[in-house]
Coordinates of C-alpha atoms in Angstrom, one line a residue:
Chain A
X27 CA 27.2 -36.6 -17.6
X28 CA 29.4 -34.8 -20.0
X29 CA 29.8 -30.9 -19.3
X30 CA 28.9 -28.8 -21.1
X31 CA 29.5 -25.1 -21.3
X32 CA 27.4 -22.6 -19.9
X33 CA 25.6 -21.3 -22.9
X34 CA 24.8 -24.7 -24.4
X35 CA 23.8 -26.2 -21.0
X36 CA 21.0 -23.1 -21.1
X37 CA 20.0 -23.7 -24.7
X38 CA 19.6 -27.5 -23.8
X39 CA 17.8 -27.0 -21.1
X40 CA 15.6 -24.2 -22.9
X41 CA 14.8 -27.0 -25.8
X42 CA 14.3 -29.4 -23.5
X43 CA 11.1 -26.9 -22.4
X44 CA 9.6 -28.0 -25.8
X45 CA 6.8 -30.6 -25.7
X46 CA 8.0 -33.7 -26.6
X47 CA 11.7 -32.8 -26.7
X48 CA 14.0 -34.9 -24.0
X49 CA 17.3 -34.8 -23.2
X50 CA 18.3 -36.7 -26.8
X51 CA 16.5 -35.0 -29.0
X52 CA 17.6 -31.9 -27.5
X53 CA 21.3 -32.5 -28.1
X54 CA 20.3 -33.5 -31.5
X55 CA 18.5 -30.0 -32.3
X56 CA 21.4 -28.2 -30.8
X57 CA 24.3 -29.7 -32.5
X58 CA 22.0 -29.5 -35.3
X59 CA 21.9 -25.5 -35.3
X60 CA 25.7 -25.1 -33.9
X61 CA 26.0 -26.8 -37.7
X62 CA 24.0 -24.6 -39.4
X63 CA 24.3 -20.8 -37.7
X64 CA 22.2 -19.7 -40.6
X65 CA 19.4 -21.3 -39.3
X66 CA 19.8 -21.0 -35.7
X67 CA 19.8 -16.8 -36.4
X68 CA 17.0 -17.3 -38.2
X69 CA 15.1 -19.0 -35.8
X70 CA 16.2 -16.8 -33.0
X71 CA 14.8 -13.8 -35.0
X72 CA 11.7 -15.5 -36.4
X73 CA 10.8 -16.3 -32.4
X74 CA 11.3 -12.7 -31.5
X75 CA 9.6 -11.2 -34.0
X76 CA 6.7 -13.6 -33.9
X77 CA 6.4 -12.8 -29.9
X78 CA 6.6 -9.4 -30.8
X79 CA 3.5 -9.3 -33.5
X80 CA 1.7 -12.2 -32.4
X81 CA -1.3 -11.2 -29.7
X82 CA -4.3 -12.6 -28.6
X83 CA -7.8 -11.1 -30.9
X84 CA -10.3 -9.1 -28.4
X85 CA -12.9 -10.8 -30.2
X86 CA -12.4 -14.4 -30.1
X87 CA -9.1 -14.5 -28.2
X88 CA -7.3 -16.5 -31.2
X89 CA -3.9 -15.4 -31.6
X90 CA -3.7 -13.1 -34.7
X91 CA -1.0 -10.1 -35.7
X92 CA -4.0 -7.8 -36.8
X93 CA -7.2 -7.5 -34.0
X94 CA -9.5 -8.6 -34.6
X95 CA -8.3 -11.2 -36.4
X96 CA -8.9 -12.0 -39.9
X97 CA -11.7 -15.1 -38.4
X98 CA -13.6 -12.2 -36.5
X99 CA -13.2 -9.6 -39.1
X100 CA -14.1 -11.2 -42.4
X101 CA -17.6 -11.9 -43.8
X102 CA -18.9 -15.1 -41.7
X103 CA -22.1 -16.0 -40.3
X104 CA -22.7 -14.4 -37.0
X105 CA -25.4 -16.5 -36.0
X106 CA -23.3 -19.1 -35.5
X107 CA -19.6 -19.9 -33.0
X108 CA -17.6 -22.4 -32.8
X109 CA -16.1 -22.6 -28.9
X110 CA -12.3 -24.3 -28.8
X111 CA -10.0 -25.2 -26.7
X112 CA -6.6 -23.9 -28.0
X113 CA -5.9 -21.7 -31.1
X114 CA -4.9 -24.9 -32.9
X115 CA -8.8 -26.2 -32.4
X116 CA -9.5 -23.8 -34.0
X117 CA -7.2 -24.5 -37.3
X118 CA -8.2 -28.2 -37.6
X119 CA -11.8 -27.1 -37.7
X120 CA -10.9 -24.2 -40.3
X121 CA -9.0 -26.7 -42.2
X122 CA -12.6 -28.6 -43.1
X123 CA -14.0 -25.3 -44.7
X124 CA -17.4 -27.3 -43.3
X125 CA -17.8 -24.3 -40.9
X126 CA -18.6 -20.3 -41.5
X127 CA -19.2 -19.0 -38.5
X128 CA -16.9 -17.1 -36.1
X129 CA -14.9 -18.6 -33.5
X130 CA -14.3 -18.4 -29.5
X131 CA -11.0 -19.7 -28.0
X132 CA -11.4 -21.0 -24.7
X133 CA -7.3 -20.9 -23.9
X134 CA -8.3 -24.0 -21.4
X135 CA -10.3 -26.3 -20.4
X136 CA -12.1 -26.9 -17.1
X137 CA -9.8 -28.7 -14.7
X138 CA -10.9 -28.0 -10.7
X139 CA -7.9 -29.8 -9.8
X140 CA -5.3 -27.8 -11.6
X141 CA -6.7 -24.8 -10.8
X142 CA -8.5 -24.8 -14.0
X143 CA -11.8 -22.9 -13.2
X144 CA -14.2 -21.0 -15.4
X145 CA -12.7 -17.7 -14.2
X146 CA -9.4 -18.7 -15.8
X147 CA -10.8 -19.6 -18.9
X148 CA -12.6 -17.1 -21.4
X149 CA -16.2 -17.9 -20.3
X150 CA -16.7 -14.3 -19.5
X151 CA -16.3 -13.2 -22.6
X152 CA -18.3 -15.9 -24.3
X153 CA -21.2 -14.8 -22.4
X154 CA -20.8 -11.0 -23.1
X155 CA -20.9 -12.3 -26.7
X156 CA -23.9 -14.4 -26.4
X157 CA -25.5 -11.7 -24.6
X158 CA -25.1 -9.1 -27.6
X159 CA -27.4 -11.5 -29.1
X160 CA -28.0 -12.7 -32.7
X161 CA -26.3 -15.8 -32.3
X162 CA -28.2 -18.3 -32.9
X163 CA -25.9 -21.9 -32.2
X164 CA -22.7 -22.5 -30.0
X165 CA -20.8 -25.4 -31.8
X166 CA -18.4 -26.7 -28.7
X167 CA -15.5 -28.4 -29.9
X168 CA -13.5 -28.5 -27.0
X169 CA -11.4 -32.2 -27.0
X170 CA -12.9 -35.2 -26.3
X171 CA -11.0 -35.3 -22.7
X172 CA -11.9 -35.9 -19.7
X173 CA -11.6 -31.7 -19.1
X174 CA -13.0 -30.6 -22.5
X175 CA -16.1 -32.8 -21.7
X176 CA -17.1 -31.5 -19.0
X177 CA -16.0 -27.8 -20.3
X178 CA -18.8 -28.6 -22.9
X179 CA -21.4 -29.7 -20.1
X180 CA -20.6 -26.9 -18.6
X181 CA -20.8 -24.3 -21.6
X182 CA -24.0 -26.3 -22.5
X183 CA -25.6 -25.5 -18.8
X184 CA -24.4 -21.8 -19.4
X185 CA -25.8 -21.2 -22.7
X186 CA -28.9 -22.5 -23.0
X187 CA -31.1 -20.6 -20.6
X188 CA -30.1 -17.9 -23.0
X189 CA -32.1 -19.6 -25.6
X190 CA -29.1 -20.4 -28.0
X191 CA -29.0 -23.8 -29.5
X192 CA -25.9 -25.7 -28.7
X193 CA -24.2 -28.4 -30.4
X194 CA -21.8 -31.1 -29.8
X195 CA -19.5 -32.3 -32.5
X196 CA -20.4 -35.8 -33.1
X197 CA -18.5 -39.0 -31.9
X198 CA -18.0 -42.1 -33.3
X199 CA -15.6 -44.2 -35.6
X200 CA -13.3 -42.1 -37.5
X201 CA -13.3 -42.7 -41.5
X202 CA -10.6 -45.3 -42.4
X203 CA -10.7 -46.8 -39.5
X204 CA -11.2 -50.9 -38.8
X205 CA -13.8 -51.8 -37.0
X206 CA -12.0 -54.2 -34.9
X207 CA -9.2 -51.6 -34.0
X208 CA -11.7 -48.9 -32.7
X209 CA -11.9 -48.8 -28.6
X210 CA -15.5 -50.0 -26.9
X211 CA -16.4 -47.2 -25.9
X212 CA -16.1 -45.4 -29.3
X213 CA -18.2 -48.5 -31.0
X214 CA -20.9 -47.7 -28.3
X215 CA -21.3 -43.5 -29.2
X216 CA -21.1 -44.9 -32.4
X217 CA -23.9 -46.7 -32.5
X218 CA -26.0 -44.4 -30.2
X219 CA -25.4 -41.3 -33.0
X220 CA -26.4 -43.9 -35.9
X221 CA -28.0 -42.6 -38.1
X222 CA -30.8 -44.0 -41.8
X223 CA -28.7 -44.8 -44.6
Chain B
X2 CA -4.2 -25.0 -45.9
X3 CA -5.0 -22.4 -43.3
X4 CA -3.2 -19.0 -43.8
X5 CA -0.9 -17.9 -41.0
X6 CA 0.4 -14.9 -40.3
X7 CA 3.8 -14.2 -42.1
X8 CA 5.4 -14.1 -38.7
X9 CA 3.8 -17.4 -37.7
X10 CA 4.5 -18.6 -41.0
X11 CA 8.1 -17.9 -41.3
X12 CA 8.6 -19.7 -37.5
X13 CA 6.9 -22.8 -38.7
X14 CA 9.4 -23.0 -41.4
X15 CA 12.5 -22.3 -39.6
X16 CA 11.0 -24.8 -37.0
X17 CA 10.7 -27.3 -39.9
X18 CA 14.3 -27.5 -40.5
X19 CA 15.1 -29.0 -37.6
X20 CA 15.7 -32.7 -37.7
X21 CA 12.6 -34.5 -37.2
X22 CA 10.5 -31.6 -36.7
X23 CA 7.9 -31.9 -39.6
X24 CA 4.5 -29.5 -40.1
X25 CA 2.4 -30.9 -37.3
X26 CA 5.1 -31.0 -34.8
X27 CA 6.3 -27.5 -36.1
X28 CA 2.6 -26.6 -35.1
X29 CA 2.9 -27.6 -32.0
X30 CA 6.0 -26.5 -31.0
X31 CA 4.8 -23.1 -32.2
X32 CA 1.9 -22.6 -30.5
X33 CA 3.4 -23.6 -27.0
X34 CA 6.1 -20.8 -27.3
X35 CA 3.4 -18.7 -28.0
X36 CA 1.5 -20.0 -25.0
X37 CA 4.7 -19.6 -22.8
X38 CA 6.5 -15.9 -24.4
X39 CA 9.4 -16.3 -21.6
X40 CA 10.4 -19.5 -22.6
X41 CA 9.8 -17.9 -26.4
X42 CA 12.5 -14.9 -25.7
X43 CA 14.6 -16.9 -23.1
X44 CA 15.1 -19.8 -26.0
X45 CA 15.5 -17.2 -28.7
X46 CA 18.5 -15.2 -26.6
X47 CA 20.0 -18.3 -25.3
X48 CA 20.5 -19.3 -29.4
X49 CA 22.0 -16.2 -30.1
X50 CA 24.2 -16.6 -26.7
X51 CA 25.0 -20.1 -28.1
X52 CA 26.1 -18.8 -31.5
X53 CA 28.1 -16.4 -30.3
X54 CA 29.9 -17.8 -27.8
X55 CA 30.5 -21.6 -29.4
X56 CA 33.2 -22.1 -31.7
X57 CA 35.3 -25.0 -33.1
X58 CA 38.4 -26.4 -31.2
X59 CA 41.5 -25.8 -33.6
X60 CA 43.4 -28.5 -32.3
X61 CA 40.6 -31.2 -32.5
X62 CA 37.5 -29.1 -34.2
X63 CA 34.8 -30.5 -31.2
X64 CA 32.6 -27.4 -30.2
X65 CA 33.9 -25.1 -27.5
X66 CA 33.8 -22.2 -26.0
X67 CA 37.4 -21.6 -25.2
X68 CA 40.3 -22.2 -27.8
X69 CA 41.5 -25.1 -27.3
X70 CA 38.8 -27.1 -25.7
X71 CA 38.9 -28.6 -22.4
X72 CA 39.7 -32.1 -24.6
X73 CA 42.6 -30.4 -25.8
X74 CA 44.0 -28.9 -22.8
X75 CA 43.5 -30.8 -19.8
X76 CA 46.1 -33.4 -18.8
X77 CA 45.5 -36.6 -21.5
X78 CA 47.2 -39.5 -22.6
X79 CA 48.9 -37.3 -25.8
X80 CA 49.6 -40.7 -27.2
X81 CA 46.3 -42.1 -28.4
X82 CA 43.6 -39.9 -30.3
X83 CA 40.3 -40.7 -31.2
X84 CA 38.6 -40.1 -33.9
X85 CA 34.9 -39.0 -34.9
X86 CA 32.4 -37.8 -37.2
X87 CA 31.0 -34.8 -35.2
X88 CA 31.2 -33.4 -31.9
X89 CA 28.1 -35.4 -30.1
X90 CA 30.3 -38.9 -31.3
X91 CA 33.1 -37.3 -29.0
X92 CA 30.4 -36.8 -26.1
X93 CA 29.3 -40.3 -26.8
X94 CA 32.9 -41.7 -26.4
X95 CA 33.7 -39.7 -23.2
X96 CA 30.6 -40.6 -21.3
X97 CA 32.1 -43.8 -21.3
X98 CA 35.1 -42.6 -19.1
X99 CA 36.9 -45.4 -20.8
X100 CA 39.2 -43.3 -23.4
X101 CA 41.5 -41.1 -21.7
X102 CA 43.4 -39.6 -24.6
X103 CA 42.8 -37.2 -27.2
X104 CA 40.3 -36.6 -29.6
X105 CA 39.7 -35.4 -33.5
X106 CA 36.4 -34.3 -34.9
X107 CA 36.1 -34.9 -39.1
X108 CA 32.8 -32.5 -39.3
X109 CA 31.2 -35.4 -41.3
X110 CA 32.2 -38.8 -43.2
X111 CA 33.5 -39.1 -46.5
X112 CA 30.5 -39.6 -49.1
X113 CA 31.5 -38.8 -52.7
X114 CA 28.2 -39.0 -54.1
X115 CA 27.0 -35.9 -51.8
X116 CA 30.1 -34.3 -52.7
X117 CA 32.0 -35.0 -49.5
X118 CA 35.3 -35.8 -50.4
X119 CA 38.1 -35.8 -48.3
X120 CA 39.2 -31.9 -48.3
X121 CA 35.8 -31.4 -47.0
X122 CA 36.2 -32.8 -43.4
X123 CA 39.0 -32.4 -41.3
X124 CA 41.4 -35.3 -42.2
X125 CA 44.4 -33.0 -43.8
X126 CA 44.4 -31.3 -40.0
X127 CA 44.6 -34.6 -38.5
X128 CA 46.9 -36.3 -40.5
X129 CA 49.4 -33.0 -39.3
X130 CA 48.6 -33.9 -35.5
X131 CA 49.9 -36.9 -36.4
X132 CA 53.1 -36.2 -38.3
X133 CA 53.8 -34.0 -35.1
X134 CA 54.9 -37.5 -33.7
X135 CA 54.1 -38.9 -30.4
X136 CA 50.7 -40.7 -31.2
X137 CA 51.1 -44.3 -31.0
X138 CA 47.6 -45.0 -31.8
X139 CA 44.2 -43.5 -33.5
X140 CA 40.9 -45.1 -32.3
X141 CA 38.5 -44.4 -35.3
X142 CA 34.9 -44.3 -33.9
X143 CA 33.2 -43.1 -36.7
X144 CA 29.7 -44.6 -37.3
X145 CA 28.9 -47.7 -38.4
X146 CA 27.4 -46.7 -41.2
X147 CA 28.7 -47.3 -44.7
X148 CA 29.9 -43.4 -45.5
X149 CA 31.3 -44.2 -41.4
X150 CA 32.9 -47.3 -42.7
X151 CA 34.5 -46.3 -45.6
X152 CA 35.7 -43.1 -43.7
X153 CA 37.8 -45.5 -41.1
X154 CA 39.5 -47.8 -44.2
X155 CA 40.5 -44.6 -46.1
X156 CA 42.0 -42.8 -42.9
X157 CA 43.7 -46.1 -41.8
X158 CA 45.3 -46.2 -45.0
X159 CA 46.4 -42.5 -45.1
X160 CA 48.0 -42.9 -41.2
X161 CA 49.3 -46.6 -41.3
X162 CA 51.9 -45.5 -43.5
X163 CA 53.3 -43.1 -40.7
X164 CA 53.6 -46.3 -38.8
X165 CA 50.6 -45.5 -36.0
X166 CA 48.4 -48.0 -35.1
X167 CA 45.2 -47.7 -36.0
X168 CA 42.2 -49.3 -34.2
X169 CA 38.4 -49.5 -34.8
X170 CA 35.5 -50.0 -32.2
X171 CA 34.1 -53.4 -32.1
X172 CA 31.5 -54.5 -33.7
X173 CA 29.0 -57.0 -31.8
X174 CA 26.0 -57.8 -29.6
X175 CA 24.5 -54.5 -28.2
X176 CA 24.6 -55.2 -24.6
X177 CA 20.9 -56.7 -23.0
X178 CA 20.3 -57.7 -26.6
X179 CA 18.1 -60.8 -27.4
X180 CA 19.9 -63.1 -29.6
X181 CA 16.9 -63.5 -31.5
X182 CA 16.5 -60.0 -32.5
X183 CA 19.5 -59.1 -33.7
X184 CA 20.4 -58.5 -37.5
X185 CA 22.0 -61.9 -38.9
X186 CA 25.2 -59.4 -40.1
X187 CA 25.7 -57.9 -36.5
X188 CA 25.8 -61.8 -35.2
X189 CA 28.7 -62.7 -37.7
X190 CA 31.0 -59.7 -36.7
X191 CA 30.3 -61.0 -33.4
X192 CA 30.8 -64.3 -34.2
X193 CA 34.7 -63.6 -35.7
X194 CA 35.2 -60.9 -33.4
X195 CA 34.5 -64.3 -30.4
X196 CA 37.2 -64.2 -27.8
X197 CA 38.2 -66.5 -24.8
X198 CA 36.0 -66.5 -21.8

């Protein structure tokens, strides 16, 4: 391999800490902002100035630059939360405006064998929130994995001996999709969710 | 679309000018830094360390951090010099361990219609290397694209004149290529370039 000098060797090997970003592409973005120094001072000071504002909300451990965030803070139903893996969940659910109630961010999901227990996960302060009562439904919308699954079985065997309803968001074949193209086991939830036209 | 925070907001759109980084991948990258601050601030100070530190050769314009450039310096075969678009086409050439002399970085290829004429890269400072005497022959290894093409017959006609060779990489079969799979105007260059087995 090529050598490289110290300083770019630890920016390559910084972008190369970036999901999805190998040892190509991480040549390509640095000769890309060693082309454009505008850019790569901008995107130095945009990173430290996010991690300086940018903190978890007490409420619903979202991140947020004002806590509680604007989710926790704004008029919503109360009676009802939606439970997430990753602050990103929680966007692609906020992005169908088909949901009003507030939100709680897991940071996680349940995974025994990478150490992934409830404790490490914000199950505590679920509870405590559940416990306040008024809430009325838990919406869990943890992924469709393996580890959010069972995260939601989990949640599920947690929160219902506190009387709160709670909800699955629903499987089956995504709009747009072809039939033939959709995996078996998909079909089959599918078709045990159908429902009377 | 989902309001971010200005912070937030501002990193997704520096992040979006990197090449092949578009919103959703923006997102993501985003929202792992802020999972992982150390990588955050240790990625935002190595850019800065980057940018401060790496500069262009002035003998061959590559990126360096010492004026001139290992290229430059180090015992070479001062007789031949290669040339390229940008400094990752040097990198490309050297891995091979196969060119031994010199190099010369353009910044770019010529492309009139996007303004870049020739006083926009860095032919004048080559053709001065070259009326310095002593080079025998220039390799041009820009790409093979058709600003990369065009680039290589207007330099060859600027530097045959001082009576240097001048040489192009060969086009052909990528190696492990199937036949079948190959573009029918890749064949033909291979075709006339056929030698002797």
């Amino acid at each position: 391999m090529v050598h490289f000098s110290d300083s770019l060797s630890r920016l390559l090997a910084e972008l190369q800490k970036l999901p999805g970003v190998g040892e190509k592409t991480a040549l390509r973005l640095a000769f890309h902002l060693l082309k454009s120094p505008d850019n790569a001072a901008a995107l130095a000071d945009s990173l430290r100035d996010v991690m300086s504002r940018v903190r978890f909300c007490s409420v619903c451990f979202g991140i947020t630059e004002d806590d509680p965030c604007r989710f926790c803070s704004e008029a919503r139903d109360d009676g009802a939360i939606c439970v997430v893996e990753e602050p990103q969940d929680l966007l692609a659910v906020e992005r169908t405006r088909a949901f009003r109630g507030r939100y709680h961010v897991l940071q996680g999901a349940l995974s025994p064998l990478n150490g992934v227990t409830p404790d490490r996960l914000r199950v505590a302060e679920l509870m405590k929130r559940l416990e306040g009562g008024g809430v009325r439904e838990v919406v869990i919308a943890t992924n469709f994995s393996v580890e959010g699954e069972a995260t939601a079985l989990y949640l599920a065997r947690m929160i219902k001996p506190l009387g709160v309803r709670v909800t699955r968001l629903a499987h089956g074949i995504p709009l747009g999709s072809d039939l033939e193209f959709v995996d078996a086991a998909t079909v089959q939830r599918a078709l045990e969710g159908r429902s009377e036209l």
